[in-house]
Coordinates of C-alpha atoms in Angstrom, one line a residue:
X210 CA 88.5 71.1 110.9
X211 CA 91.0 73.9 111.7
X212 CA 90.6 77.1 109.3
X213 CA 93.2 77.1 106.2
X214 CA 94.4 79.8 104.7
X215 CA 93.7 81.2 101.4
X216 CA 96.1 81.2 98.6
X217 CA 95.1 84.5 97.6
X218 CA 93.7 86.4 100.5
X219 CA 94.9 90.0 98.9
X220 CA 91.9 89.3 96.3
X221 CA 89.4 89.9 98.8
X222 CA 91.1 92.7 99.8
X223 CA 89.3 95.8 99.0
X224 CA 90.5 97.4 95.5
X225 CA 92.9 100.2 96.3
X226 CA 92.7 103.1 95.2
X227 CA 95.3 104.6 92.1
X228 CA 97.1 107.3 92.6
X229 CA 97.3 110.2 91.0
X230 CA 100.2 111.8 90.2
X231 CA 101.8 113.9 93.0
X232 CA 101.6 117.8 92.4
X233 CA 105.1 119.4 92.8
X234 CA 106.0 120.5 96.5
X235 CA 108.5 123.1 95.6
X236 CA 106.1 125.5 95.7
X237 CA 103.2 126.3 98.1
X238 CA 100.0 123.9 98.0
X239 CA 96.2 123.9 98.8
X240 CA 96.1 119.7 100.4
X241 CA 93.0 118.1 101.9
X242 CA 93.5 115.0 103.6
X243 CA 90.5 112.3 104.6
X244 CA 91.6 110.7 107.3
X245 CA 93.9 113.0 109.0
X246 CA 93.1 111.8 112.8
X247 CA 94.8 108.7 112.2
X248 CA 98.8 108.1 112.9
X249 CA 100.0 108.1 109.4
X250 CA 97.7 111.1 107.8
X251 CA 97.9 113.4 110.8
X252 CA 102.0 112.9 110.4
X253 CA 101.1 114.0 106.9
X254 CA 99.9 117.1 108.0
X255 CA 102.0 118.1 110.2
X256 CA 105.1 118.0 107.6
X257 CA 103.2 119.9 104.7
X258 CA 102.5 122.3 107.4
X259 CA 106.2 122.6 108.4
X260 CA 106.8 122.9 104.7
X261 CA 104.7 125.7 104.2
X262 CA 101.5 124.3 102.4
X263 CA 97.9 124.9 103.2
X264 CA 96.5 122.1 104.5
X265 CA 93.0 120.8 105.6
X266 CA 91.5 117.8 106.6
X267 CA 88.5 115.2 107.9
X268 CA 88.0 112.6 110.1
X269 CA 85.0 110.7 111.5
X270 CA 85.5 111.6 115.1
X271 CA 86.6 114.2 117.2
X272 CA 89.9 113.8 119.1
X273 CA 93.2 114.9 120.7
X274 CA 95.4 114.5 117.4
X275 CA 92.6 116.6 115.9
X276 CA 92.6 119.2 117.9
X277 CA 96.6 119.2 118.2
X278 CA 96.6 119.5 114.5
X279 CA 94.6 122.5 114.3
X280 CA 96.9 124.2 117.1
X281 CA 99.3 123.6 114.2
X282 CA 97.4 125.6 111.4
X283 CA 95.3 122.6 110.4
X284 CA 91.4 123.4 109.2
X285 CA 89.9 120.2 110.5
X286 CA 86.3 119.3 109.6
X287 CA 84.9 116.0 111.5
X288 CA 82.7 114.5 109.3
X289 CA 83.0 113.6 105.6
X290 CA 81.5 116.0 103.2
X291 CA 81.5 117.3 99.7
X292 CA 81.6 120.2 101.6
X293 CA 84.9 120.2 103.2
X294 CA 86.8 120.2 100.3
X295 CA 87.4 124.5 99.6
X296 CA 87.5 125.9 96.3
X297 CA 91.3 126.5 96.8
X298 CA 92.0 123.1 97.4
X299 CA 94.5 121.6 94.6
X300 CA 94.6 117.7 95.8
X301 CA 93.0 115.2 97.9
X302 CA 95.3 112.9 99.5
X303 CA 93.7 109.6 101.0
X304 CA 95.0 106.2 102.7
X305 CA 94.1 102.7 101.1
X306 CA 91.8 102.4 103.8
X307 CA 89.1 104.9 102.1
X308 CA 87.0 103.2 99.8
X309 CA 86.4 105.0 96.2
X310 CA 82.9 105.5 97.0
X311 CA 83.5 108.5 100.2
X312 CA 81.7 111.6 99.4
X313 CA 84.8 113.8 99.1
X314 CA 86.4 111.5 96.7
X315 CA 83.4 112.0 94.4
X316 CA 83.9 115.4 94.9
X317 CA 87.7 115.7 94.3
X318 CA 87.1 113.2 90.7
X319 CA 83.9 115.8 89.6
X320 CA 86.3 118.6 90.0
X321 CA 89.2 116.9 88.4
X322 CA 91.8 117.3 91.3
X323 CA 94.3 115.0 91.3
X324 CA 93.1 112.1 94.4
X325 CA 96.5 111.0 96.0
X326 CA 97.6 108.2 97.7
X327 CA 99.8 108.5 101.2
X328 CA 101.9 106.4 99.7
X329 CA 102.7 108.1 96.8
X330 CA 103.1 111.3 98.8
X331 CA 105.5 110.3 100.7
X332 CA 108.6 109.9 98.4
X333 CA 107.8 113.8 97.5
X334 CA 108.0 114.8 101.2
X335 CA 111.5 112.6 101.3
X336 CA 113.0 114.0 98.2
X337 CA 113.3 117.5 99.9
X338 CA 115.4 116.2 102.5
X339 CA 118.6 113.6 103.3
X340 CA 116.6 110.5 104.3
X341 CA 117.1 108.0 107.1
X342 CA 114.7 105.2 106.4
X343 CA 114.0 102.8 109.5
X344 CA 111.9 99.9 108.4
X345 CA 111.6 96.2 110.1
X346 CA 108.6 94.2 111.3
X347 CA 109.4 95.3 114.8
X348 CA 110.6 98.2 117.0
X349 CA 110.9 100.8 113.8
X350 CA 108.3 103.0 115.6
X351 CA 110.5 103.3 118.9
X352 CA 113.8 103.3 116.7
X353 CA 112.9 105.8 114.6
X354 CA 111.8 108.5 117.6
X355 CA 114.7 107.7 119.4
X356 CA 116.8 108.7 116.3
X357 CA 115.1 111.8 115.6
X358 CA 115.7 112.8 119.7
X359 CA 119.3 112.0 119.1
X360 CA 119.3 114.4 116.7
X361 CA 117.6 117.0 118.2
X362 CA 119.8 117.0 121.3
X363 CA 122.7 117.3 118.7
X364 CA 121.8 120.2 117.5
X365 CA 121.0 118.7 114.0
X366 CA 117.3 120.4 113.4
X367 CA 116.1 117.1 111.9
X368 CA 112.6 116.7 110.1
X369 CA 110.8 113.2 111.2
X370 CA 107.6 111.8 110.3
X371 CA 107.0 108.6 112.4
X372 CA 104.0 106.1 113.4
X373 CA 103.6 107.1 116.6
X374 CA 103.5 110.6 118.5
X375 CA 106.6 111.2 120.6
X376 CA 105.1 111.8 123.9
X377 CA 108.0 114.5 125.3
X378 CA 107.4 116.1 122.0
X379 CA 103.5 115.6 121.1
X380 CA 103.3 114.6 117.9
X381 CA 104.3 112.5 115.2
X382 CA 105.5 114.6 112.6
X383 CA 107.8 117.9 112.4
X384 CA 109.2 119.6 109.5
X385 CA 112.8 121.4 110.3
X386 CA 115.1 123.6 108.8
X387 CA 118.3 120.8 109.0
X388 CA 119.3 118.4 106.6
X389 CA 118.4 115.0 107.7
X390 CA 114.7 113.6 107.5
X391 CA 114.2 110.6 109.8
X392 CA 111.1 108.7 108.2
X393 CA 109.7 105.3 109.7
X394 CA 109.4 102.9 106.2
X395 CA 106.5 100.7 106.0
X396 CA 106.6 97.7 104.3
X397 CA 103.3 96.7 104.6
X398 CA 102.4 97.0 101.4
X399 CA 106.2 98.1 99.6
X400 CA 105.1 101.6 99.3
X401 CA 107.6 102.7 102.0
X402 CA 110.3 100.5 100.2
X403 CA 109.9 103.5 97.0
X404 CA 111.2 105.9 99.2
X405 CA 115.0 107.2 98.1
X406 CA 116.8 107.4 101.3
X407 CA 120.7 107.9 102.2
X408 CA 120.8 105.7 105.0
X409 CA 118.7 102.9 106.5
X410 CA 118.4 100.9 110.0
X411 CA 116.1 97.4 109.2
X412 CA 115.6 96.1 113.0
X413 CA 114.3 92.6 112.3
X414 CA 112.2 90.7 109.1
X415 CA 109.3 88.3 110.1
X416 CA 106.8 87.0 108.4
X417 CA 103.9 89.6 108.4
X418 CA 102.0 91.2 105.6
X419 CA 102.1 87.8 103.5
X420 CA 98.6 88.9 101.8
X421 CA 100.4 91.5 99.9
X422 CA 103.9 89.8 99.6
X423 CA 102.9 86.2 98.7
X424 CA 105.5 85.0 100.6
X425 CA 108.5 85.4 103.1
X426 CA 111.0 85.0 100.5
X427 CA 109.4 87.9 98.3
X428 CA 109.1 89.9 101.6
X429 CA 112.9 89.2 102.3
X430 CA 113.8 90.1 99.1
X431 CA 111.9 93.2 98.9
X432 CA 114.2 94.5 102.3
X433 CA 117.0 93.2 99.9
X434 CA 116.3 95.2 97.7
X435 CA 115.7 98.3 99.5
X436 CA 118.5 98.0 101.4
X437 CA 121.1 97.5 98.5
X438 CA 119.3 100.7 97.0
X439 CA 121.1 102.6 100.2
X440 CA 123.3 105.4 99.0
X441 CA 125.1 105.6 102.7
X442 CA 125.5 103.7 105.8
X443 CA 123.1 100.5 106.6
X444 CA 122.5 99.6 109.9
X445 CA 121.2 96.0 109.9
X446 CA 120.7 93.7 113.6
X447 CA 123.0 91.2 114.5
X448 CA 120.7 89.5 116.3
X449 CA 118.3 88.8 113.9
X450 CA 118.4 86.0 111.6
X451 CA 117.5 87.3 108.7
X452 CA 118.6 90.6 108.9
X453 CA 122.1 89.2 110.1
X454 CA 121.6 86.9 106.3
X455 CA 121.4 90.0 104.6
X456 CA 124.5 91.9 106.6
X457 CA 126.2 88.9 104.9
X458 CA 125.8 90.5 101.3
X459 CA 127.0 93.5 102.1
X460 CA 128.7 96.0 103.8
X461 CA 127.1 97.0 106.7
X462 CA 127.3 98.2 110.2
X463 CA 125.3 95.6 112.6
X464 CA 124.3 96.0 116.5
X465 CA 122.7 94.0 118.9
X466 CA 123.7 91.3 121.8
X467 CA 125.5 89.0 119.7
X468 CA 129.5 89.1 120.0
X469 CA 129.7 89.3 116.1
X470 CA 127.7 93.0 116.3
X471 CA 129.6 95.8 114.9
X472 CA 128.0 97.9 117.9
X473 CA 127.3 95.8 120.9
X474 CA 125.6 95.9 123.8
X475 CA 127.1 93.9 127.3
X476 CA 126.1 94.2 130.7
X477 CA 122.9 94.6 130.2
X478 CA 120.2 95.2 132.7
X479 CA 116.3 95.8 133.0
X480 CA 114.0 97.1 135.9
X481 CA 111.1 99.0 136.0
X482 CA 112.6 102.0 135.1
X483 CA 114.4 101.4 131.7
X484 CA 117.0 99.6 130.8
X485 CA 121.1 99.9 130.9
X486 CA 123.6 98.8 129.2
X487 CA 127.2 99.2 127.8
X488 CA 127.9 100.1 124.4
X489 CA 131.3 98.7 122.9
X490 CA 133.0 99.2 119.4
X491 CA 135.5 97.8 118.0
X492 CA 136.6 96.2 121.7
X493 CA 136.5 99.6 123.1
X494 CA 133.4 100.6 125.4
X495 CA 131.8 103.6 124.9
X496 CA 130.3 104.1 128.2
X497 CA 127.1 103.3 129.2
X498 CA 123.1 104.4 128.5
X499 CA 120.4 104.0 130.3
X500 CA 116.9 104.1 128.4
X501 CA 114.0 105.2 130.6
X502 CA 111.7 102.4 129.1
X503 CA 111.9 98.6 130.4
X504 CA 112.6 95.6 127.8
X505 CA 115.7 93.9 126.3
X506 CA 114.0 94.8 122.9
X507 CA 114.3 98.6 123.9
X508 CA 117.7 98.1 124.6
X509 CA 117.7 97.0 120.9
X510 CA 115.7 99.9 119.8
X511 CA 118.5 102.3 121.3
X512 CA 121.5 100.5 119.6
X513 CA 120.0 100.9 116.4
X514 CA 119.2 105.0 116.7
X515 CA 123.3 104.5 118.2
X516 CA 124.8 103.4 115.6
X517 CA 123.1 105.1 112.7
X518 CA 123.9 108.5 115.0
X519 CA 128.1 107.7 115.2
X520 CA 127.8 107.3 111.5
X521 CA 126.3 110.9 111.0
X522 CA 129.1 112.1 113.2
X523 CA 127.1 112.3 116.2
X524 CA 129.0 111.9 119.9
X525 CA 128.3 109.1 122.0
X526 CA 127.9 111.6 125.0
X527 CA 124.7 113.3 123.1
X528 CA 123.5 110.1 122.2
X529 CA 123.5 109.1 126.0
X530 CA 122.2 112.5 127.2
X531 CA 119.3 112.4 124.4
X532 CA 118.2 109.0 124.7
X533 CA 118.5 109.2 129.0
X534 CA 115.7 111.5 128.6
X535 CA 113.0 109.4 126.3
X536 CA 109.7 109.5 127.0
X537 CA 108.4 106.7 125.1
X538 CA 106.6 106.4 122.5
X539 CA 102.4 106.6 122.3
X540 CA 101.0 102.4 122.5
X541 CA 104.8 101.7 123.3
X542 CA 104.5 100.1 126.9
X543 CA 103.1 103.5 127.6
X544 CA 101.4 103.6 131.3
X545 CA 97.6 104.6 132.1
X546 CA 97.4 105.0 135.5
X547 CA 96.7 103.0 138.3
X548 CA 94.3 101.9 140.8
X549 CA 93.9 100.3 144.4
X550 CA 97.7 98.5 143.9
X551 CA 97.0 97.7 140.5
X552 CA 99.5 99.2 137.7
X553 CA 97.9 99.5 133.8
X554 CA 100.1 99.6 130.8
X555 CA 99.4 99.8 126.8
X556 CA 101.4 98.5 123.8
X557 CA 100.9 97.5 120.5
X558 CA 102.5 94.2 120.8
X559 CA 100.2 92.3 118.5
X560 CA 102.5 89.8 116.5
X561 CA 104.0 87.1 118.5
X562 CA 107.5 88.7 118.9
X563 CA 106.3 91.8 119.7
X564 CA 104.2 90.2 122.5
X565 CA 107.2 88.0 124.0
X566 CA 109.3 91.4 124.1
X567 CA 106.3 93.1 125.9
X568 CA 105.9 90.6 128.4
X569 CA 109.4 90.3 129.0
X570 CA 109.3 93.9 129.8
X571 CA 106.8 93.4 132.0
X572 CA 109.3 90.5 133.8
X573 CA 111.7 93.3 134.3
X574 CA 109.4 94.9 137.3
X575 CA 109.1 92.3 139.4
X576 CA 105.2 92.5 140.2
X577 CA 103.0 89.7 142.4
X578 CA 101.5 89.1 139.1
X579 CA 101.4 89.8 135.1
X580 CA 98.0 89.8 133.7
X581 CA 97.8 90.3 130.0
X582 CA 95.1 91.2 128.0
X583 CA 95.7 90.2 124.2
X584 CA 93.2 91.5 121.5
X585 CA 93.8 90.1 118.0
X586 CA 94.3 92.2 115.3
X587 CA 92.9 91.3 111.7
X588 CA 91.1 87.6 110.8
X589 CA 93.6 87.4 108.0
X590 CA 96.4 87.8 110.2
X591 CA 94.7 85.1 112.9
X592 CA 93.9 82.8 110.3
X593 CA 97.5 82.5 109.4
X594 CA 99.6 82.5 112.9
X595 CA 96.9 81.7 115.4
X596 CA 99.7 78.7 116.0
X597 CA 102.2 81.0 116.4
X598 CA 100.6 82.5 119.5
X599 CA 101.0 79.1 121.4
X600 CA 104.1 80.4 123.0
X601 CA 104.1 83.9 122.9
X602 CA 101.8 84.5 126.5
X603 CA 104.0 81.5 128.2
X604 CA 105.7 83.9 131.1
X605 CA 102.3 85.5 132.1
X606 CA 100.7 84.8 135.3
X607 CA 97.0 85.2 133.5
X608 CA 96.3 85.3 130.2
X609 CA 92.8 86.8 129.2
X610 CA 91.7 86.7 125.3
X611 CA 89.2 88.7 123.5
X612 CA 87.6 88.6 120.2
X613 CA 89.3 89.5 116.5
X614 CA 89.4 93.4 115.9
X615 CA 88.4 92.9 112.3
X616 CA 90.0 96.3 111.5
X617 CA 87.9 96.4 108.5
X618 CA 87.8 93.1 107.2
X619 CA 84.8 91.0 107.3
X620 CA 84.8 87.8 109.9
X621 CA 85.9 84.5 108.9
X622 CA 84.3 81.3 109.7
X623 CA 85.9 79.3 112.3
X624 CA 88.0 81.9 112.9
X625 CA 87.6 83.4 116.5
X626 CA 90.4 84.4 119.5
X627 CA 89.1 80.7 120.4
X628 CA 91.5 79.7 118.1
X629 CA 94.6 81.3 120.0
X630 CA 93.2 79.8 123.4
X631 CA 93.3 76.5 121.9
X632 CA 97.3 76.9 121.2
X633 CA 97.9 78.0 124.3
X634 CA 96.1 75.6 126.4
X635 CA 97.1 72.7 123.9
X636 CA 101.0 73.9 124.7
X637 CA 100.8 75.0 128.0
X638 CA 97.7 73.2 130.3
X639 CA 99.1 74.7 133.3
X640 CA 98.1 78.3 132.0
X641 CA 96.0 80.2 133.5
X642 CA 94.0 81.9 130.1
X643 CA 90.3 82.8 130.1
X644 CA 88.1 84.1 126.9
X645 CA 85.9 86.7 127.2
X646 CA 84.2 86.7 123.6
X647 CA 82.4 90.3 123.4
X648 CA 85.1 93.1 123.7
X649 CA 82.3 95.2 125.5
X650 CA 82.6 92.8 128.8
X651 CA 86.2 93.3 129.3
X652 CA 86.4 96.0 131.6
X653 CA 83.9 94.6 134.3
X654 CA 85.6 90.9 133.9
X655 CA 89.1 92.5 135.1
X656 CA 87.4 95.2 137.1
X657 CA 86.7 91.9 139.5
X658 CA 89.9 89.9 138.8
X659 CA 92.4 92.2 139.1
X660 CA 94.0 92.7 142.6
X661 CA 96.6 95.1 144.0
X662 CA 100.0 94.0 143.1
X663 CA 99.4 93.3 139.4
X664 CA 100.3 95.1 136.6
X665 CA 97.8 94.5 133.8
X666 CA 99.5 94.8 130.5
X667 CA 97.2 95.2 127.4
X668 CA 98.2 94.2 124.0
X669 CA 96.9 94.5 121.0
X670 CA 97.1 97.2 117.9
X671 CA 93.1 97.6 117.6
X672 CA 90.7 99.5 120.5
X673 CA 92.2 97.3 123.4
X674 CA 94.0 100.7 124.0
X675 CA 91.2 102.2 125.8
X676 CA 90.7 99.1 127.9
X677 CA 92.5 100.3 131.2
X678 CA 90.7 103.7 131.2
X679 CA 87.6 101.8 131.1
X680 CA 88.9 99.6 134.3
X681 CA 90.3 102.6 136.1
X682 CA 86.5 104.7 135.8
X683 CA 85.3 101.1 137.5
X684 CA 87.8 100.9 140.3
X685 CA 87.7 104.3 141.1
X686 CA 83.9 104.4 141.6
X687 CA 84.4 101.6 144.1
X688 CA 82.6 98.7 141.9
X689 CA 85.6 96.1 142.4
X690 CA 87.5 95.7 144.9

């Protein structure tokens, strides 16, 4: 019998823990942050550095982001310790991912500092600037970086706090003397939906995240209702189903492919070097961008950042000089090198969207063949689409499957990346799809399979991203090929 899925999987969930409340920001703070290496807390950081605070921080492991935070004025400490927590220090900010029990929690409750969520953080970080919120189940990373570079080039000075480090730029996170505040909104869990915000883009709504919505009609309406709670312009896509039912509702600017888009897109085309297209308004074309990174869904990305910028008074021309010269964005179909013929590229891609759009990315530069490597992310989440899957890996030459990165949650039973070979081979027997079970034999098992003329294109939002490094060491001492 096929796994079924719980009717309350949030109450296994690990308790979160409360907030606090939030110490005032208007003037300096002592902050310690546990966790600060990863995406969201180091982003953190930065900005109450930008904003003058005195901040510290932990994390398990040494690593880039660490060491780029302390080139910005960041104590680090690796390692959790009572320790680490000064006598200055006036609040201890955490993730839900900490559990209650971490030593510098029990340090920060015996001293009586206030122990504060991200989440509740971050409306206090917004509230000291304009706020562009840019939320969706897809693409709100890219989107929101290629906004904030928009408004670089224009001169604007804008703050931004995104999930993922701007690679022209090196970070995440950067706190600036101009008005505007470009934060990416996570809806995860709401918390990024509490933000107050002037203006929002929402790229796309899919079901994700049910465990802490109940279901896709409370997630929908929880977009709803952020959305309506917009004080300025809303920027919704056309080509989306459901975020084209909400453009219904109101009044909003929309952008995409389709011909009923407020901000269109036509002749567009991909190749390994980005994409192009033409912008046209109101049956008048703009001119046209190109994007330096491949997929239709990029193209997407860029209309979105677009048509949010013309609303702030931004010209098309510095829209198309900034966004001609984006880097990417780190895990965003972001190269690792190459080998012996053989091309390596990372993303995050781990919902079933996300990994058509990859692939089809991947279509764009013509290679001899498309191998893709597809880790998935959470049991919970597996448990619940592993049929979704069936068609997401269709246009790839090989498809090779790993096991579940539990990212913290305890295995299943019955519930294995076996489940998402099954759907493929039960919808497509002509697939080529293999299953290497233990993460750790990965490397060698491509190392031997891989030939010159492929690009091998990992997917996945746990430690998949390391995967092409690991090849690359192999090929380059000469044990394959």
């Amino acid at each position: 019998m096929l796994p079924t899925v719980s009717p309350n999987l949030w109450s296994v969930m690990p308790a979160a823990i409360e907030s606090d409340p939030v110490p005032s920001l208007t003037q300096r703070r002592s902050i310690h942050i546990l966790g600060v290496g990863g995406p969201g807390m180091s982003a953190i950081a930065s900005a109450l550095v930008g904003m003058g605070h005195a901040v510290s921080g932990s994390d398990v492991v040494e690593s880039a982001v660490l060491e780029r935070l302390r080139s910005e004025g960041v104590v680090v400490y690796v390692g959790h310790s009572p320790d680490n927590i000064g006598v200055n220090v006036e609040a201890l900010v955490v993730s839900t991912a900490i559990p209650e029990g971490n030593p510098e929690i029990i340090a920060a409750r015996a001293r009586l500092l206030p122990v504060v969520r991200r989440t509740a953080l971050l409306p206090a970080i917004a509230a000291e600037r304009r706020t562009i919120a840019v939320t969706g189940t897809h693409g709100k990373t890219t989107t929101s970086s290629m906004l904030a570079l928009i408004l670089l080039g224009a001169g604007l000075d804008p703050s931004f706090l995104i999930g993922g480090e701007l690679r022209q730029l090196g970070t995440n996170a950067k706190w600036s003397d101009g008005e505007w505040f470009v934060l990416e909104a996570d809806e995860s869990d709401g918390s990024g939906f509490s933000i107050d915000h002037e203006a929002v883009i929402v790229t796309n709504i899919e079901a994700d995240h049910l465990e802490f919505h109940g279901s896709f009609e409370n997630l929908y309406r929880a977009f709803e209702r952020f959305v309506a709670s917009t004080s300025g312009p809303v920027v919704l896509c056309a080509d989306d189903p459901n975020t084209a039912r909400l453009a219904r509702g109101m009044k909003a600017i929309t952008y995409g492919l389709s011909n009923e888009a407020t901000v269109r897109i036509v002749g567009l085309e991909g190749s390994r070097s980005g994409v192009d297209f033409t912008v046209v308004v109101g049956g008048e074309e703009l001119g046209q961008v190109h994007v330096p990174v491949p997929g239709t869904h990029n193209a997407l990305n860029a209309c979105a950042a677009i048509a949010l910028a013309l609303q702030l008074g931004v010209s098309f021309d510095d829209c198309v000089m900034a966004l001609a010269t984006f880097g990417g964005v780190g895990r965003r179909f972001e190269p690792k090198g190459d080998a012996n013929g053989i091309v390596f590229i990372d993303d995050y891609a781990h919902l079933p969207t996300e990994i058509t759009a990859a692939i089809s990315a991947g279509q764009d530069g013509d290679w001899e063949r498309l191998v893709v490597v597809f880790q998935p992310h959470r049991y919970s989440r597996t448990q619940t689409l592993w049929q979704d899957y069936a068609d997401a890996f269709e246009d790839a030459d090989l498809l090779v499957l790993t096991g579940i990165y539990g990212a913290g949650e305890a295995p299943r039973a019955g519930v294995t990346g076996q489940l998402i070979v099954d759907a493929v081979a039960a919808a497509h027997p002509e697939q080529a799809v293999q299953y290497v079970a233990e993460r750790e034999s990965l490397a060698a098992v491509l190392a031997s399979e891989l030939r010159s003329g492929d690009l091998c294109l990992t997917l996945g939002a746990g430690d998949i991203t390391t995967l092409a490094d690991e090849i690359l060491v192999l090929l380059n001492q000469g044990r394959a090929l």
